[in-house]
């Protein structure tokens, strides 16, 4: 296990960031966010490995692999946040700190977006702060690992 | 983008059409429907590209690609209609007209089949008219594109 | 019974079409729709008799008469869609194919408009396609009668 | 179709058995269970083919193939039990006896784990008996096939 | 006020009795029932005036008139049973004994037919006994008036 | 089996009739009702056997015995109406006509008294007509047996 | 359009005012209220046209006519308040200020009377102030028109 | 007790009127409203004492004092309308006529604003008429006191 | 305590097995099942004591006695499964392994049969496998005792 | 009637007190509690008659007898608290003061234990104070009888 | 900390006791209750400090101070019982035994009064016994402290 | 207005941090957090003013003052998060960026703690990261102000 590697997981439709409903999700592309995260990780003495997929099963596969190869997970499960118990189970199964990030404030959106299954497996959750939320999550993760 | 190309998407278990519970879903196979759609498209000056998968993630992948390559989407999301917010998000993310089709009348079936997430991203919805519903959707799509 | 006559029923407030909330219901007047339907019927070898009322009871009366005098019903029950079990019962009582049409996509509107009692008596339902929805319903009806 | 072949399907996160929350799911690994099942099948004059995936779509694909190649399905759908109508539809579509198995007693867990969509397509359901539950399911399946 | 006159009210779609879903509602026509009621009334020293309409408003109008002209009301409100608070209010407003009759047993039907607004204004309710239920209601009414 | 014998079952607390909350349940004692029922039965060429218990299990025992010894059941299940699926199952298990009687109009009482499990096994239900309701039930039963 | 004419609409059962449950609805008759309203209107430089019906459809018809002939609507929809989406739609369709009046305080009554569909189309709502509520509504309407 | 004094109570955040979300609550400041109320009171032979606080407990304290010192209460409980049973109890405890006022039409807002605890202690409720609503409430109160 | 004795408990209406709704519950009588269980127990080196009653209280009494006299309980609580917290408490009170059996698949039946109170006290649950389910439960119990 | 006799009723599974889940229900046996109650009764000039059963029907029988032979009832209905309307009816039927006691604090337990039907027939309820709760109930009963 | 001091807290509107709805809350004033409590405390070798406020925040402040200065809390949270999670949190935060008292039986009142947040932090709860309930609570507290 | 001043608000019971349920809320005292925040603010070129109260009204008062005196609000509303619409309204009324912080992960706690009214007025929300969450919020606020 690489004690300094953080897995950064982006769920469904997040590959479209920057073009997809920018009034909700902001103008940063996923590449922008990943680059900022890489820089921030370096500052914190960490490395970041990023992964995006639209497939629930592929998210689970990747999370399972993380068990032996990362020290923490920063995840934006996208819409699977609200519907995937399988994803919750994968996060529960790997014994790693997890921070869940949402670009938008889910408490201000449709009621079906206000519930999170995956947050039940997370240490913390950050929502509504756009791309900044990821950077804060990384910072928090660094703190958790330092404990 | 091909202004005349319509993406025709078939969701989970629709590959079994003709053999699967024919008293509910009818005797037409998926190939039959795709052939009828191709003919109808020709009559309407359109072309149709068809795609079937049982994978929610693959549906999202394909819908995302449609953004740069089709003018509209006719989709039967199958059972993902009722459970997939991720599919809804994909349809919202691509800025194309969408018509949702169901072979059976979902208002007459189990209560968990009477709710549609994906319809929130659709212009129109046609249900209960069997294979004919697809042809009508194509006709309606032609009209939407002509506007 | 006239084997080629289709009864076209418009429920409450549909007489105001064209002026009533046109951003939701479109700019076609009811007369426009009825005229298009008459033409379409001719093309299909059918005739259409139209009926509009704001009275639930009058809708039931007219549907009951249809039993002996039409071969199918195309109906937009308007707001009674969501509240009238009596209308559902009338449609169940006459043994005719029924297609329910809505101008707007009810799945995108207030939650109290997302439920349909009357659709439980319909073969098919078409929603969100504006005036075109009626024409498609007529086409589908022609197909049902030809079977 | 092989009249003696039983398809044994393991859903999401079951590949982690033995290490994942052993106080809930027990210490047997999936390989242990598959081996026990193979032996038990032999005793019963059956063969077992096993399949594990974290992908809902892959589960559906595999179930569909079973139609022409197995005589029965023993399945632990994992978390998809509670959320997947598409999986239910796949099981309904193949005309085979199905027995659903859960390692833990779902009636003692969170309320969102107490509901099963897939069980609506099953002949029987066995829960809470750990790895033994699979062996009992195989035994029951042998009985069903003998009828 | 005629102390011996009972108003017998039939709600929506009951004019179709005998032909409408006879496996649910029986083979007696409304005329059959009215005739049996007239005979029974004579035996009991009462007279019966019957009224059928599909219009909720007409039901209310007729009930209001009953205040000054009948001694009791036997009513089958049909589907308005489940949806009409206005009908409930009309029955509450006239100070007469009311007995509600249903041909079918509403407790065995769809859940939306198991609730009765109008029964809140009734002394008694008889359901599931077909045409006989009306005769029993008349008998009960005779008893109530004799008290 | 005695083709003319009707089993009259009184559920919990009905032995207190006449003294128990008479403003709700009336002044007739259970003995009064049983005597009226015996007379009425004679007039109808039937005999009545009565049974009262406060024990749910004893109700089930008695109903099961009825299978081989009566032609119909008139039952007031008292409060078990609202809570006992076991009683429902007993009534479903014996293949006899059942009429459920309630002294008070359950639709006017607390919401937990407005639901009936047992009515799902009944042909008919009579409520709110006091002791008269039993006599009407017997009359209706005579009619059912004559068919 | 008459800029000073206000349409005063009374819904079902309000014709019985003064005799119907006076402890809830007060002792004023509808004629009393209409007379007071006429006087008040004169004082305010307005005229009032009144309309009462028990028919939901007739209410809709009359509201639709108001579009071209009145400047505002004061309405007590009676029990249709709680059940009629069609009435809501009619009020939304005419582009006039609407004030909804209830004689009794609906928040103190049965829960099914605490919800208002029609209030969604109203500027204001006044409840529980008896006949005075109408006069206040007229006063408020005068203010709205003066703006 | 001063028979002509009316207590005018403004709940939380109403001190911000005029600047707070003016598209919902209007441009009048609280001082404007209080001044209009003072004038109106004089015209009606009444006096008004006003009180505003953001503290639920202070509202209860002030209402309790009103018992011995005012003849009626006009109150806009602001957001406590929807959440405070303690405020309801205070209003029930003082034996005075109460009229509840809301600037906006609560039936058109979020569902959590459509329920009122405090209205259960009020004679009347006026909503959606802005500052005018207060003046109408005072007028109504004058009428109640004159009775 | 007899370390090899298993208590086999049959709840309400199970004495009718074989005749009661055989399309749901199968053709085996209770005596058939008990005999099969006795044989199976012998094979497993166990003995079985059987008990059937329709009385909830008698089920509780018998379960309590089991504490000092058996090593495990196999129970089909019949309809009390869904309604009896008292039965749940009895099973919790005796510190024995419990396996709950249902002849039919409760997930395919009415919604009120899909919930189990008693399963909260069980180690495992087997449903839908008819009489075989009991034998499997005994086998599983043998395994639990051997641990 | 014995004016000083109090009936002390213990519901299902309370005979196991002291051994049953002592971390919830305490270490006192039922005999301990009954003895303390007898002593306390003497001090208060009362006598206590105790009754325990696991049978709902037997509880009802005993409560009914109390009508003519005791002055008050102290009852711990055990799990029937949450499910038995029949028990509620029995308590309502006898015109005696009732105090309901629970050993544990039901508000801290599973949601299905937080509702009490029987408390609707009680003057008071004491929960969470273990065996002491019974003694307090007796003290309160003495006070009620002295009034 | 004073090991013998008990804090007696009275929530909103309890200062009005004796005059506020005496048919519900009794005729004792708060001073009467406090005096009785002081006497009772002396008999038990305890002292009582009383506190009443209508302010939720002041209740929290006072409870927090109790941590260092009392041995137990007897509290009637009034209407905050049903709405205040903040009060629950304050009671959880101080590590003292808590007994919750209600003058009326909350299980017999409006449904919104049947739920208690604060009871989740209490050892015991006593309701419906009027002023006596406080004295019993003190007695119980003495017992808890003696353990 | 001070463009660099951030208001840091702590809601009810947060003054007890460090001693109150430290397994949930951590070991940092409020003073520790405020000190860390002051330091962090300096690093970011900001100043922080802190405010703690247990009074809902005082929270509202302080938030209202912030309108003219701060540039942003970081708030942990404690238990008022879940119950206070008045607090939501105060936050909506002041036109400032708001970040809501929770020490614990509310998605893992009781269901009544999983809903947030106040988050509807927040830009972002950070939960579950203990005292670090405040520092991240300040960092995010600096970013928002820099935009």
Tab-separated table of C-alpha atoms in Angstrom, chain D residues 129 132 136, chain I residues 3-8 37 40-41 44 46-48 70-75 91 96-101 121-124 126 133-147:
chain	number	residue	atom	x	y	z
D	129	UNK	CA	-27.573	-18.910	7.154
D	132	UNK	CA	-24.738	-22.954	4.321
D	136	UNK	CA	-29.375	-25.569	0.981
I	3	UNK	CA	-29.116	-30.993	23.354
I	4	UNK	CA	-30.517	-32.849	20.382
I	5	UNK	CA	-34.156	-31.857	20.550
I	6	UNK	CA	-35.500	-29.337	18.102
I	7	UNK	CA	-38.870	-27.726	18.633
I	8	UNK	CA	-40.903	-27.463	15.423
I	37	UNK	CA	-39.107	-33.881	9.717
I	40	UNK	CA	-34.781	-36.171	8.640
I	41	UNK	CA	-34.055	-35.463	12.314
I	44	UNK	CA	-29.158	-35.887	11.503
I	46	UNK	CA	-31.653	-35.092	16.271
I	47	UNK	CA	-35.183	-35.456	17.515
I	48	UNK	CA	-38.088	-33.195	16.703
I	70	UNK	CA	-34.683	-27.808	23.419
I	71	UNK	CA	-31.610	-26.729	21.542
I	72	UNK	CA	-33.227	-24.868	18.727
I	73	UNK	CA	-36.531	-23.781	17.207
I	74	UNK	CA	-37.804	-24.147	13.659
I	75	UNK	CA	-40.921	-22.045	13.351
I	91	UNK	CA	-38.261	-15.642	20.598
I	96	UNK	CA	-31.879	-20.396	21.277
I	97	UNK	CA	-31.119	-20.469	17.573
I	98	UNK	CA	-34.296	-19.892	15.553
I	99	UNK	CA	-34.974	-20.560	11.883
I	100	UNK	CA	-38.146	-19.138	10.394
I	101	UNK	CA	-39.828	-21.026	7.553
I	121	UNK	CA	-35.328	-12.853	16.297
I	122	UNK	CA	-34.243	-15.492	13.805
I	123	UNK	CA	-30.822	-16.558	12.676
I	124	UNK	CA	-32.138	-17.483	9.273
I	126	UNK	CA	-36.307	-19.829	4.376
I	133	UNK	CA	-38.067	-25.519	3.407
I	134	UNK	CA	-38.628	-27.242	6.753
I	135	UNK	CA	-36.144	-29.993	5.949
I	136	UNK	CA	-33.547	-27.446	4.890
I	137	UNK	CA	-34.158	-25.541	8.103
I	138	UNK	CA	-33.538	-28.683	10.109
I	139	UNK	CA	-30.337	-29.313	8.207
I	140	UNK	CA	-29.220	-25.751	8.855
I	141	UNK	CA	-30.119	-26.111	12.514
I	142	UNK	CA	-27.981	-29.225	12.774
I	143	UNK	CA	-25.120	-27.192	11.391
I	144	UNK	CA	-25.689	-24.358	13.844
I	145	UNK	CA	-25.729	-26.773	16.769
I	146	UNK	CA	-22.578	-28.456	15.564
I	147	UNK	CA	-20.666	-25.163	15.617
